[in-house]
XYZ file of N, CA and C in Angstrom:
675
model
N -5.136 25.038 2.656
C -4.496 24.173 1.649
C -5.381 24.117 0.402
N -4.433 24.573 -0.701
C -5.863 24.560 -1.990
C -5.711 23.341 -2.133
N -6.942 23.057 -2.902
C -7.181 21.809 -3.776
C -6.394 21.160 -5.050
N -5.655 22.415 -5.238
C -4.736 22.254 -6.767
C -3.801 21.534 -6.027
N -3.096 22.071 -5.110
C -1.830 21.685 -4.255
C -1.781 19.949 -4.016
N -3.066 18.634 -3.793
C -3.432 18.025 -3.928
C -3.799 17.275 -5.221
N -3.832 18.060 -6.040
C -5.009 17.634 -7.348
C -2.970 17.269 -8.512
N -2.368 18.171 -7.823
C -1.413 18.244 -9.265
C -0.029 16.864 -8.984
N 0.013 16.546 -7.708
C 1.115 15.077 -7.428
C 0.129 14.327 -7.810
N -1.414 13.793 -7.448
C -2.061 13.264 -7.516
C -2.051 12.960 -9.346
N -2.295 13.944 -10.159
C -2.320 13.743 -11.739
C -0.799 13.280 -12.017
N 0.074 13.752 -11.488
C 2.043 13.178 -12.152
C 1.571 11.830 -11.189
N 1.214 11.271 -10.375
C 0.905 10.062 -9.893
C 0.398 8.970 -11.317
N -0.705 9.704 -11.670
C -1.411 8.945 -12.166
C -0.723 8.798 -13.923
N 0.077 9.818 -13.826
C 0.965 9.284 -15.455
C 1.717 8.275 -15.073
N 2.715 8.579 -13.784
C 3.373 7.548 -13.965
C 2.881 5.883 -13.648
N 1.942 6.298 -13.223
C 1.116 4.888 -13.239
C 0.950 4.372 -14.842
N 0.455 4.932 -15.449
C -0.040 5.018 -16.719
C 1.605 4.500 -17.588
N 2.446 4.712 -17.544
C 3.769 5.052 -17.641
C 4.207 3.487 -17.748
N 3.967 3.147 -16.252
C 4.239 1.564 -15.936
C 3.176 0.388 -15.979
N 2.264 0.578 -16.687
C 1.288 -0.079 -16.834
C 1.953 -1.879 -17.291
N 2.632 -1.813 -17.987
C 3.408 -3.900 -18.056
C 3.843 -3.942 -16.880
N 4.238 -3.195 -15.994
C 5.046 -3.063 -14.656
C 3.583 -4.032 -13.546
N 2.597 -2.894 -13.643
C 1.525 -3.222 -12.685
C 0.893 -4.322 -13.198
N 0.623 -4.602 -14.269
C 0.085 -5.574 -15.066
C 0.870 -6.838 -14.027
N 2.108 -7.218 -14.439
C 2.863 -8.413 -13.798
C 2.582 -7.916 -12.205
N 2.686 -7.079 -11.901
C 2.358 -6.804 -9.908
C 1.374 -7.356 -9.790
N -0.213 -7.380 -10.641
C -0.973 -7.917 -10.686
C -1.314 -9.151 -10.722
N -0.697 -9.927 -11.248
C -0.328 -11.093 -11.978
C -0.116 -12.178 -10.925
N 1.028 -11.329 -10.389
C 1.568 -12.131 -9.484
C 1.062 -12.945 -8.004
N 0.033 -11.798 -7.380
C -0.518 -12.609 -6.866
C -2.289 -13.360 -6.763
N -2.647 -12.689 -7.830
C -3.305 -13.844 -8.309
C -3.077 -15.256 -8.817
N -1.750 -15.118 -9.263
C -1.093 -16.376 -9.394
C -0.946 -17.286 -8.075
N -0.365 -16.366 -6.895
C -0.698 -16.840 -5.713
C -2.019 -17.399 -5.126
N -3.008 -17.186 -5.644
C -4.395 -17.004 -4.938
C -4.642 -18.856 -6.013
N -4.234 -18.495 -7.708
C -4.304 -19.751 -8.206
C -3.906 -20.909 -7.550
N -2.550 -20.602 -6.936
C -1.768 -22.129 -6.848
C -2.147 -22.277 -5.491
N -2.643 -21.856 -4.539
C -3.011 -21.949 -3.280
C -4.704 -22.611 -3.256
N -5.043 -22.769 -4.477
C -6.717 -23.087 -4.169
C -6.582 -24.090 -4.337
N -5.954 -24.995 -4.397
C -6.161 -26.849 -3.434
C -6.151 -26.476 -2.195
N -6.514 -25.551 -1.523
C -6.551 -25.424 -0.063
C -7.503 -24.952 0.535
N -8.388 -25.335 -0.312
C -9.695 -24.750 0.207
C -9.605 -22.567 0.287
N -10.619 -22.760 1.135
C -10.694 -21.379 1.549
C -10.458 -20.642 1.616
N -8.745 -21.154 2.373
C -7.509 -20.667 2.921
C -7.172 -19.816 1.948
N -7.442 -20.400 0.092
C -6.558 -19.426 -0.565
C -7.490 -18.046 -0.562
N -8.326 -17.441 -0.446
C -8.729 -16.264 0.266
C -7.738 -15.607 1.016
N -7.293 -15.908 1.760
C -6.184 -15.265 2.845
C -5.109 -14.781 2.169
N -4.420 -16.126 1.347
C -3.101 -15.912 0.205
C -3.351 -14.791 -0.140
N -4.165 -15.135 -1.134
C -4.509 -14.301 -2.329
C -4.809 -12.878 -1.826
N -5.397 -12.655 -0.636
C -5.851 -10.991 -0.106
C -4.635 -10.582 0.450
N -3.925 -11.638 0.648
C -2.315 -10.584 1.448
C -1.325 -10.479 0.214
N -1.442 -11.510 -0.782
C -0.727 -11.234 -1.638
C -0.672 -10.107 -2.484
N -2.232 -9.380 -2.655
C -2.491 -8.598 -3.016
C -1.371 -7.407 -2.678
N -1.248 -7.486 -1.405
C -0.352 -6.400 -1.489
C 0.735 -5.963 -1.876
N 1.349 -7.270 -2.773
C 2.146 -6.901 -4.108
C 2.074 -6.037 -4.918
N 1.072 -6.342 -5.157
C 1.026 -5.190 -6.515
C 0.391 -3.610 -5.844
N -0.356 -3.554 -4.964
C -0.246 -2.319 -4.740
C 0.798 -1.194 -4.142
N 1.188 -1.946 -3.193
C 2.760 -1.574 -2.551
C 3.544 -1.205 -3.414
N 3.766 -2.091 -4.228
C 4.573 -1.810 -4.937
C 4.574 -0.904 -6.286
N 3.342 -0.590 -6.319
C 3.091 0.679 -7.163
C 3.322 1.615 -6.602
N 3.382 1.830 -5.270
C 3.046 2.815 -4.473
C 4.601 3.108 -4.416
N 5.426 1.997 -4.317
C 7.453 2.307 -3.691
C 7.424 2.478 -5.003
N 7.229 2.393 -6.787
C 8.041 2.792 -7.310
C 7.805 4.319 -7.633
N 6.566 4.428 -7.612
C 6.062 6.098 -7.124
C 6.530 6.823 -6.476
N 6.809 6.133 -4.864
C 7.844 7.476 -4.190
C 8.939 7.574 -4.533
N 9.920 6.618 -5.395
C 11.101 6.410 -5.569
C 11.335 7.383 -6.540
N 11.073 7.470 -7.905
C 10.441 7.865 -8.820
C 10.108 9.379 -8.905
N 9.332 9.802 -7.870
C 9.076 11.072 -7.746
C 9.937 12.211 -6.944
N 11.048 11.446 -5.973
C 12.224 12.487 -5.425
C 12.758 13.222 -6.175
N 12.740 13.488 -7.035
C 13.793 14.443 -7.918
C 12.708 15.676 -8.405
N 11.009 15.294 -9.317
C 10.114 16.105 -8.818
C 9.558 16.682 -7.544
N 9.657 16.120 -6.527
C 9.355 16.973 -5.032
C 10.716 17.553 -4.813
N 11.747 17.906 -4.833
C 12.766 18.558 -4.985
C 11.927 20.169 -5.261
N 11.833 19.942 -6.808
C 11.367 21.075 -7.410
C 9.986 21.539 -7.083
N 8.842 20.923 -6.638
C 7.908 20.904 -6.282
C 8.215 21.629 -4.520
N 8.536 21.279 -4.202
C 9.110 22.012 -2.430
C 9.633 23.367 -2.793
N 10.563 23.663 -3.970
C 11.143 24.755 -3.972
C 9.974 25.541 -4.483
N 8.694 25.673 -5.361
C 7.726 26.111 -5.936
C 6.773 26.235 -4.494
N 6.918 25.735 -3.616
C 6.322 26.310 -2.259
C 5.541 25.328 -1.773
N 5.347 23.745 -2.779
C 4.677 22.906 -1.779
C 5.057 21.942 -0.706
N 4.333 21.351 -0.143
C 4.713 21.185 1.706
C 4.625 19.499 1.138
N 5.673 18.773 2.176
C 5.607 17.465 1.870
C 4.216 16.467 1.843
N 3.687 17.018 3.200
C 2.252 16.346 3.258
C 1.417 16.331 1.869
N 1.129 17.238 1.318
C 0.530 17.851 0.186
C 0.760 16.778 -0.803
N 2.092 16.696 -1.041
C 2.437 15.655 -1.923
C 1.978 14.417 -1.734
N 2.147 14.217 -0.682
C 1.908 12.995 -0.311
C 0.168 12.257 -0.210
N -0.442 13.583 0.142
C -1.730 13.142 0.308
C -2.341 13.506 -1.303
N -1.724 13.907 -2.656
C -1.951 13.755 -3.569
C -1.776 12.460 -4.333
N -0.588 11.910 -3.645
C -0.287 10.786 -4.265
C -1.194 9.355 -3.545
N -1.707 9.473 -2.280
C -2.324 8.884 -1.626
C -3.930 8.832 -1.764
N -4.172 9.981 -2.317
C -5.402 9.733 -3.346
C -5.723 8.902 -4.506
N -4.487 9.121 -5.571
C -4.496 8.417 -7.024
C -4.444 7.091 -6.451
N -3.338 6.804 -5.313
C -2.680 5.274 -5.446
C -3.979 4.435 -4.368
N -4.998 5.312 -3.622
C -5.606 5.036 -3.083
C -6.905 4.130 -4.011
N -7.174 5.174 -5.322
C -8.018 4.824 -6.487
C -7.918 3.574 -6.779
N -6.394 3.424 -7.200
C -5.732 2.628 -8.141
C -5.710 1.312 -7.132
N -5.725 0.949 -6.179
C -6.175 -0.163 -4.588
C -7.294 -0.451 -4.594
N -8.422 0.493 -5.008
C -10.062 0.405 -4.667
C -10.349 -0.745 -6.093
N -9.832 0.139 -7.414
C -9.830 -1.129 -8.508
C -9.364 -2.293 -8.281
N -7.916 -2.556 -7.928
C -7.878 -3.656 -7.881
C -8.460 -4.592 -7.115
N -8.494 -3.847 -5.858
C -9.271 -4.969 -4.945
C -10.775 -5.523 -5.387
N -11.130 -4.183 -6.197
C -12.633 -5.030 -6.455
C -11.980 -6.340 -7.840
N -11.198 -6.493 -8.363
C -11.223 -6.995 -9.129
C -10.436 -8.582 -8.221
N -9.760 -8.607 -7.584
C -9.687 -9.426 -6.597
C -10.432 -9.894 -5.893
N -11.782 -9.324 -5.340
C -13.049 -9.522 -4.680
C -13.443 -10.443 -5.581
N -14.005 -9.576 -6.813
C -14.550 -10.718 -7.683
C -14.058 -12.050 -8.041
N -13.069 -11.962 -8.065
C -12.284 -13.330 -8.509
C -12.415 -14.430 -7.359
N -12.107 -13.858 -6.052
C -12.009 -14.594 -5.044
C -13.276 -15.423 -4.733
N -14.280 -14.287 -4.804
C -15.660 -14.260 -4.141
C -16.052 -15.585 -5.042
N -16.449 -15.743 -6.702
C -16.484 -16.576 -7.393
C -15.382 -17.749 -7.549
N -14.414 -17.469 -7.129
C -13.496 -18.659 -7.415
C -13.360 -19.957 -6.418
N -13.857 -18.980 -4.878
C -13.951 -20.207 -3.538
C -14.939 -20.269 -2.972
N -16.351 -18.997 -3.342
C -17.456 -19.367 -2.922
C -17.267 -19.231 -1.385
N -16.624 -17.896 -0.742
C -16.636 -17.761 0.673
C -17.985 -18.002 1.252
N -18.067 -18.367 2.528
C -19.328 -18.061 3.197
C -19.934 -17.032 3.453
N -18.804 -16.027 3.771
C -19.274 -14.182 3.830
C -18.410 -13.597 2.598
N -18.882 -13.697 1.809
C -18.310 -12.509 0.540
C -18.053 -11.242 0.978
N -18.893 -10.351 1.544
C -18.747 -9.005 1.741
C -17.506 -9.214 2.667
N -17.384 -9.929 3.239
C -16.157 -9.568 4.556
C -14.839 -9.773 3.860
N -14.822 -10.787 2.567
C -13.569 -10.753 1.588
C -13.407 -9.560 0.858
N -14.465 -8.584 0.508
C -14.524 -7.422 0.111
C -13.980 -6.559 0.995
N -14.600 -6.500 2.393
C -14.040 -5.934 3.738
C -12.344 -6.128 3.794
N -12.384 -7.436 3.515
C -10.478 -7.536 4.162
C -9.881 -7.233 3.055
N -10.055 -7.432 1.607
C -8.812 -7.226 0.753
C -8.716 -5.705 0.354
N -10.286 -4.687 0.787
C -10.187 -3.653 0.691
C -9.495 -3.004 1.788
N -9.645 -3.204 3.076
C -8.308 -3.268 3.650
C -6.904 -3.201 3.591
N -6.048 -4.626 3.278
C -5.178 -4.362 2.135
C -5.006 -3.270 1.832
N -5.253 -3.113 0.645
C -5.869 -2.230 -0.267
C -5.396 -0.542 -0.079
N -5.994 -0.436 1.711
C -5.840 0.719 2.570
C -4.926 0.936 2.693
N -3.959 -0.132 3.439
C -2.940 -0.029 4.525
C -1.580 -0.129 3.103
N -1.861 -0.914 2.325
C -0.524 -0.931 0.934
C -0.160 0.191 1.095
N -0.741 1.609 0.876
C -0.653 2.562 0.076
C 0.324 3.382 0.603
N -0.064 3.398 1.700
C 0.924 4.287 3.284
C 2.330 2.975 3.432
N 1.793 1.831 3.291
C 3.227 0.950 3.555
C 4.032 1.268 1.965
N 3.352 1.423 1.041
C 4.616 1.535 -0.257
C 5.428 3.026 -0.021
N 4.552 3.734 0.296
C 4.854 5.720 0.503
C 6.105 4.963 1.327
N 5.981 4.616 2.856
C 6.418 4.887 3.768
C 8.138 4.110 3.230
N 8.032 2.949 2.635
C 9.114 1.968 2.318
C 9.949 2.986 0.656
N 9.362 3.479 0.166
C 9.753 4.688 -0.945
C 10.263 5.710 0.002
N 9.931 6.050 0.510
C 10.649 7.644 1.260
C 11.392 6.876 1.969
N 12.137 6.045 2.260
C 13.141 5.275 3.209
C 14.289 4.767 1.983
N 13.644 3.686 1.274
C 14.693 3.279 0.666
C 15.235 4.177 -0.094
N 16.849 3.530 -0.415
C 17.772 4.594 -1.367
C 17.136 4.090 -2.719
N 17.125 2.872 -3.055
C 16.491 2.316 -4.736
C 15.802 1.638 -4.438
N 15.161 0.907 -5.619
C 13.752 0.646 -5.686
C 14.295 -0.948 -5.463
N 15.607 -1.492 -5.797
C 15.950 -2.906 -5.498
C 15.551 -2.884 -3.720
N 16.081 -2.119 -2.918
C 15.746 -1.986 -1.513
C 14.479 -2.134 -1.192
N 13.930 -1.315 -1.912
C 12.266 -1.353 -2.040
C 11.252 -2.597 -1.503
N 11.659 -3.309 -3.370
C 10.931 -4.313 -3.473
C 11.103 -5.770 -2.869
N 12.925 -5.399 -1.878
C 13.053 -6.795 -0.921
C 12.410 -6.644 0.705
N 12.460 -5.474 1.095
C 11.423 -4.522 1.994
C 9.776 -5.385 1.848
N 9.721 -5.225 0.761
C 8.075 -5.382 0.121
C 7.667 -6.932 0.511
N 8.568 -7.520 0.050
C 8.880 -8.814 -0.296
C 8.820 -9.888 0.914
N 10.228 -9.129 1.513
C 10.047 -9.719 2.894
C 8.560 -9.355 4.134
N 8.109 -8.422 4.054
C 7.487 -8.375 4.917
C 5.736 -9.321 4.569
N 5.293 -8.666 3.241
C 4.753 -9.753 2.666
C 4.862 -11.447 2.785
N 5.876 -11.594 2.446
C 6.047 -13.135 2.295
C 6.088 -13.401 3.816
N 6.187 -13.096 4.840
C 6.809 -13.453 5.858
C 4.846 -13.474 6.454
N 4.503 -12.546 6.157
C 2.888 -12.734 6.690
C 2.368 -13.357 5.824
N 2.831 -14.167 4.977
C 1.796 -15.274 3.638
C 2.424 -16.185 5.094
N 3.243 -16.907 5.500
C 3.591 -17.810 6.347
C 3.343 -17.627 7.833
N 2.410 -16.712 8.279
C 2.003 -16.500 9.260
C 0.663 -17.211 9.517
N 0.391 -17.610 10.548
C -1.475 -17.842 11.026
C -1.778 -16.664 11.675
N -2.727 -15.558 11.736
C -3.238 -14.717 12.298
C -3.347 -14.896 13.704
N -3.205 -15.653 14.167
C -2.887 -15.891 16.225
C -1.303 -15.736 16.714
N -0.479 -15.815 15.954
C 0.529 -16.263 15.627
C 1.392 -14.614 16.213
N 1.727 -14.514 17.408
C 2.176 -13.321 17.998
C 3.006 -12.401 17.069
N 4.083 -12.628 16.285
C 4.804 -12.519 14.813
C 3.565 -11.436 14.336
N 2.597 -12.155 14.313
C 2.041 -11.849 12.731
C 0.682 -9.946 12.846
N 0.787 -10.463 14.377
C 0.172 -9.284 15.066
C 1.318 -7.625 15.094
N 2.446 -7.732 14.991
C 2.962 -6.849 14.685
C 3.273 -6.141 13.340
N 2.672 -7.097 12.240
C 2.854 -6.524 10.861
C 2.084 -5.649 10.208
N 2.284 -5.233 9.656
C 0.757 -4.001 9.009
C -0.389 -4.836 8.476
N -0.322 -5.950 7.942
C -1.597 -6.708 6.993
C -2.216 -7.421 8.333
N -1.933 -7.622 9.693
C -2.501 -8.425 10.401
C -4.104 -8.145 10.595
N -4.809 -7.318 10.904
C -5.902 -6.923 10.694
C -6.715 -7.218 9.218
N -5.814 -7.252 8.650
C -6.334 -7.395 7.016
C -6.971 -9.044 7.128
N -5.473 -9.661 7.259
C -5.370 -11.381 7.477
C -6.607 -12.107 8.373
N -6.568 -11.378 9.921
C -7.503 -11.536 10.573
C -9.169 -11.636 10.074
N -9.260 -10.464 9.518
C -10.826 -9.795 9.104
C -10.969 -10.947 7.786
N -9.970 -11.390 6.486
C -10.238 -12.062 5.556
C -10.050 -13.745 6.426
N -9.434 -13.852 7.255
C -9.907 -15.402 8.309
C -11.225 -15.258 8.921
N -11.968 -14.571 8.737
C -13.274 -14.556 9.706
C -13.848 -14.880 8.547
N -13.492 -14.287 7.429
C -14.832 -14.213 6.206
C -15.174 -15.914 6.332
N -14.174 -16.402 6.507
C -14.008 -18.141 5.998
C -14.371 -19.337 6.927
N -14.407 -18.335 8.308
C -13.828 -19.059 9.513
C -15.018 -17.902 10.048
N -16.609 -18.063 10.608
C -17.322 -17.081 11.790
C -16.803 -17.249 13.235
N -16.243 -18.266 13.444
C -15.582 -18.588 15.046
C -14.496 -17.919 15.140
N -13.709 -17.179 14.145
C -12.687 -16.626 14.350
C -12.708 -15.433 15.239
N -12.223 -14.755 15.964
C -12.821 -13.535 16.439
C -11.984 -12.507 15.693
N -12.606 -11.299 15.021
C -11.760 -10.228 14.842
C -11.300 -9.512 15.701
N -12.472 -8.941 16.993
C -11.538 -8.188 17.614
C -10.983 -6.681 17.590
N -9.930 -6.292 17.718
C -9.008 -4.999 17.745
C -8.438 -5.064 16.057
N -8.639 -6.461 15.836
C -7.854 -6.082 14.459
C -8.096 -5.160 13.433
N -9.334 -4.899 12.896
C -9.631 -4.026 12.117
C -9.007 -1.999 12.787
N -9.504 -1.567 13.655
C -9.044 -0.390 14.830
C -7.321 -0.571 14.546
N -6.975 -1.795 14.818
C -5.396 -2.020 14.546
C -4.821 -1.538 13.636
N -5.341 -2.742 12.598
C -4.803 -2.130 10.821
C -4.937 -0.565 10.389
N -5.594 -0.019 10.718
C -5.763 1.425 10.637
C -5.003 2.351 11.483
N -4.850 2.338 12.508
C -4.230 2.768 12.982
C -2.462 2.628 12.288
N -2.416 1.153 12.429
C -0.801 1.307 10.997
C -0.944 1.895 10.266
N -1.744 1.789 9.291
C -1.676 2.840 7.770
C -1.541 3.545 8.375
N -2.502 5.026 9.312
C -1.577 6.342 9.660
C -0.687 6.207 10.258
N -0.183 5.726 11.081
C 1.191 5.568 11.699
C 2.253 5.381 10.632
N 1.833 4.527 8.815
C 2.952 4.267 8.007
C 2.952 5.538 6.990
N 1.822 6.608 6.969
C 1.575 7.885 6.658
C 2.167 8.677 7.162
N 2.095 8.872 8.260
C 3.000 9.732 9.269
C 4.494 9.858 9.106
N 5.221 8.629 9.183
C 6.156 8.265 8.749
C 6.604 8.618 7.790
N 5.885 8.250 6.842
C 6.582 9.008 5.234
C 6.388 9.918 5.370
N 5.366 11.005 5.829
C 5.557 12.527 5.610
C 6.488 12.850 6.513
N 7.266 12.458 7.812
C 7.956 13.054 8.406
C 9.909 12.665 7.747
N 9.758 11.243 7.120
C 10.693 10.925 6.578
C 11.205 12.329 5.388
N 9.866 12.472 4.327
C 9.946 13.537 3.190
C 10.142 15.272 4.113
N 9.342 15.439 5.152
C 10.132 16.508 6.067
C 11.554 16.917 6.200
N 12.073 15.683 6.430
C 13.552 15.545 7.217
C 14.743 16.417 5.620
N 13.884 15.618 4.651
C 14.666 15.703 3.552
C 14.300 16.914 3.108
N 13.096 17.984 3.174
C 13.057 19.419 2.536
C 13.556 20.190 2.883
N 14.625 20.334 4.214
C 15.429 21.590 5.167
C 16.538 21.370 3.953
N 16.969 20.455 3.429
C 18.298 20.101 3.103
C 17.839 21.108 0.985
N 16.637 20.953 0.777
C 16.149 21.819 -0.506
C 15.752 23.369 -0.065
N 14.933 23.639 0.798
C 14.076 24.743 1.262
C 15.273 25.879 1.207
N 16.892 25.754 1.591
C 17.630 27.131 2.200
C 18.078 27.877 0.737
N 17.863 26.806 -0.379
C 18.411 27.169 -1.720
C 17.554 28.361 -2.421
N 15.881 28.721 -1.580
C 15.083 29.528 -2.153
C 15.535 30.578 -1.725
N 16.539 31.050 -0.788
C 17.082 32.464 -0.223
C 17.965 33.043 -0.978
């Protein structure tokens, strides 16, 4: 596999990032806004604020795959393989997670004065991880990006209202995230499997999208004969 094959979804990634920049700006926005209105709660808003996070990355990530079907079309017929794409785009959007979260770290770290900072670094970079493969995976599924972002929405919001013990909340992709950013706050908490967990989802929500974008290249690939 060359390196170009990687290097060139990865750069059309990063325009259209560039592209939607008021887009990510408000993705951004938003849940730091969360992380704001949650800090009469002590600590806790650490947790908000690191799962909320996955607003805005997710969702950079679904309007990216959404966005880019009509280029992987043409990109498949030019001879590249879905994975390829995907792990180009999973690079940029991977980048574009590592920034924000540090910029979320910082905010958090200074704004509630955790007891373990690094482990709020640990969990929202996390996050961070697992967004990237959950936006791919929810983009190569949905038909539009309205589907998308209630996908996004619901599963998110539904783990902002979760407690990390909370059987529910152990089946979602951020639970490991949630878990690891409750310890930062909480040392009696036990992490556990959670971290091994959360990872294991992201490739499992990787997998997924490349086999989803598979399904769909037999239906382009017979047109090169």
């Amino acid at each position: 596999m060359k390196a170009r094959r990687i290097l060139v979804p990865a750069e059309m990634t990063g325009r259209e990032l560039a592209r939607r920049g008021f887009a990510l700006g408000l993705l951004t926005a938003l849940p730091l806004a969360f992380y704001g209105a949650s800090s009469n709660s002590g600590s806790d808003a650490v947790i908000t604020g690191g799962i909320a996070m996955a607003f805005s990355i997710a969702g950079a990530s679904i309007f990216v795959a959404l966005t880019a079907r009509p280029v992987d079309q043409r990109l498949v017929l030019a001879g590249y393989r879905p994975y390829e794409l995907l792990l180009g785009r999973l690079l940029l959007l991977e980048l574009f997670g590592i920034a924000v979260s540090a910029v979320f770290s910082v905010v958090m770290v200074f704004g509630t004065g955790p007891p373990h900072p690094w482990l709020v670094a640990a969990g929202v970079g996390l996050v961070a991880l697992t967004s990237v493969p959950f936006g791919l995976a929810v983009g190569a599924l949905a038909p539009h990006e309205l589907e998308g972002v209630l996908v996004l929405i619901g599963v998110v919001g539904v783990q902002l209202t979760l407690q990390s013990t909370q059987s529910i909340a152990k089946v979602l992709p951020f639970w490991g995230s949630q878990r690891l950013l409750q310890h930062s706050i909480d040392g009696t908490v036990s992490i556990g499997a959670a971290v091994p967990v959360n990872l294991a989802y992201a490739a499992a929500l990787f997998i997924a999208a490349a086999y989803i974008m598979h399904r769909r290249a037999p239906s382009v690939i017979p047109r090169v004969r």
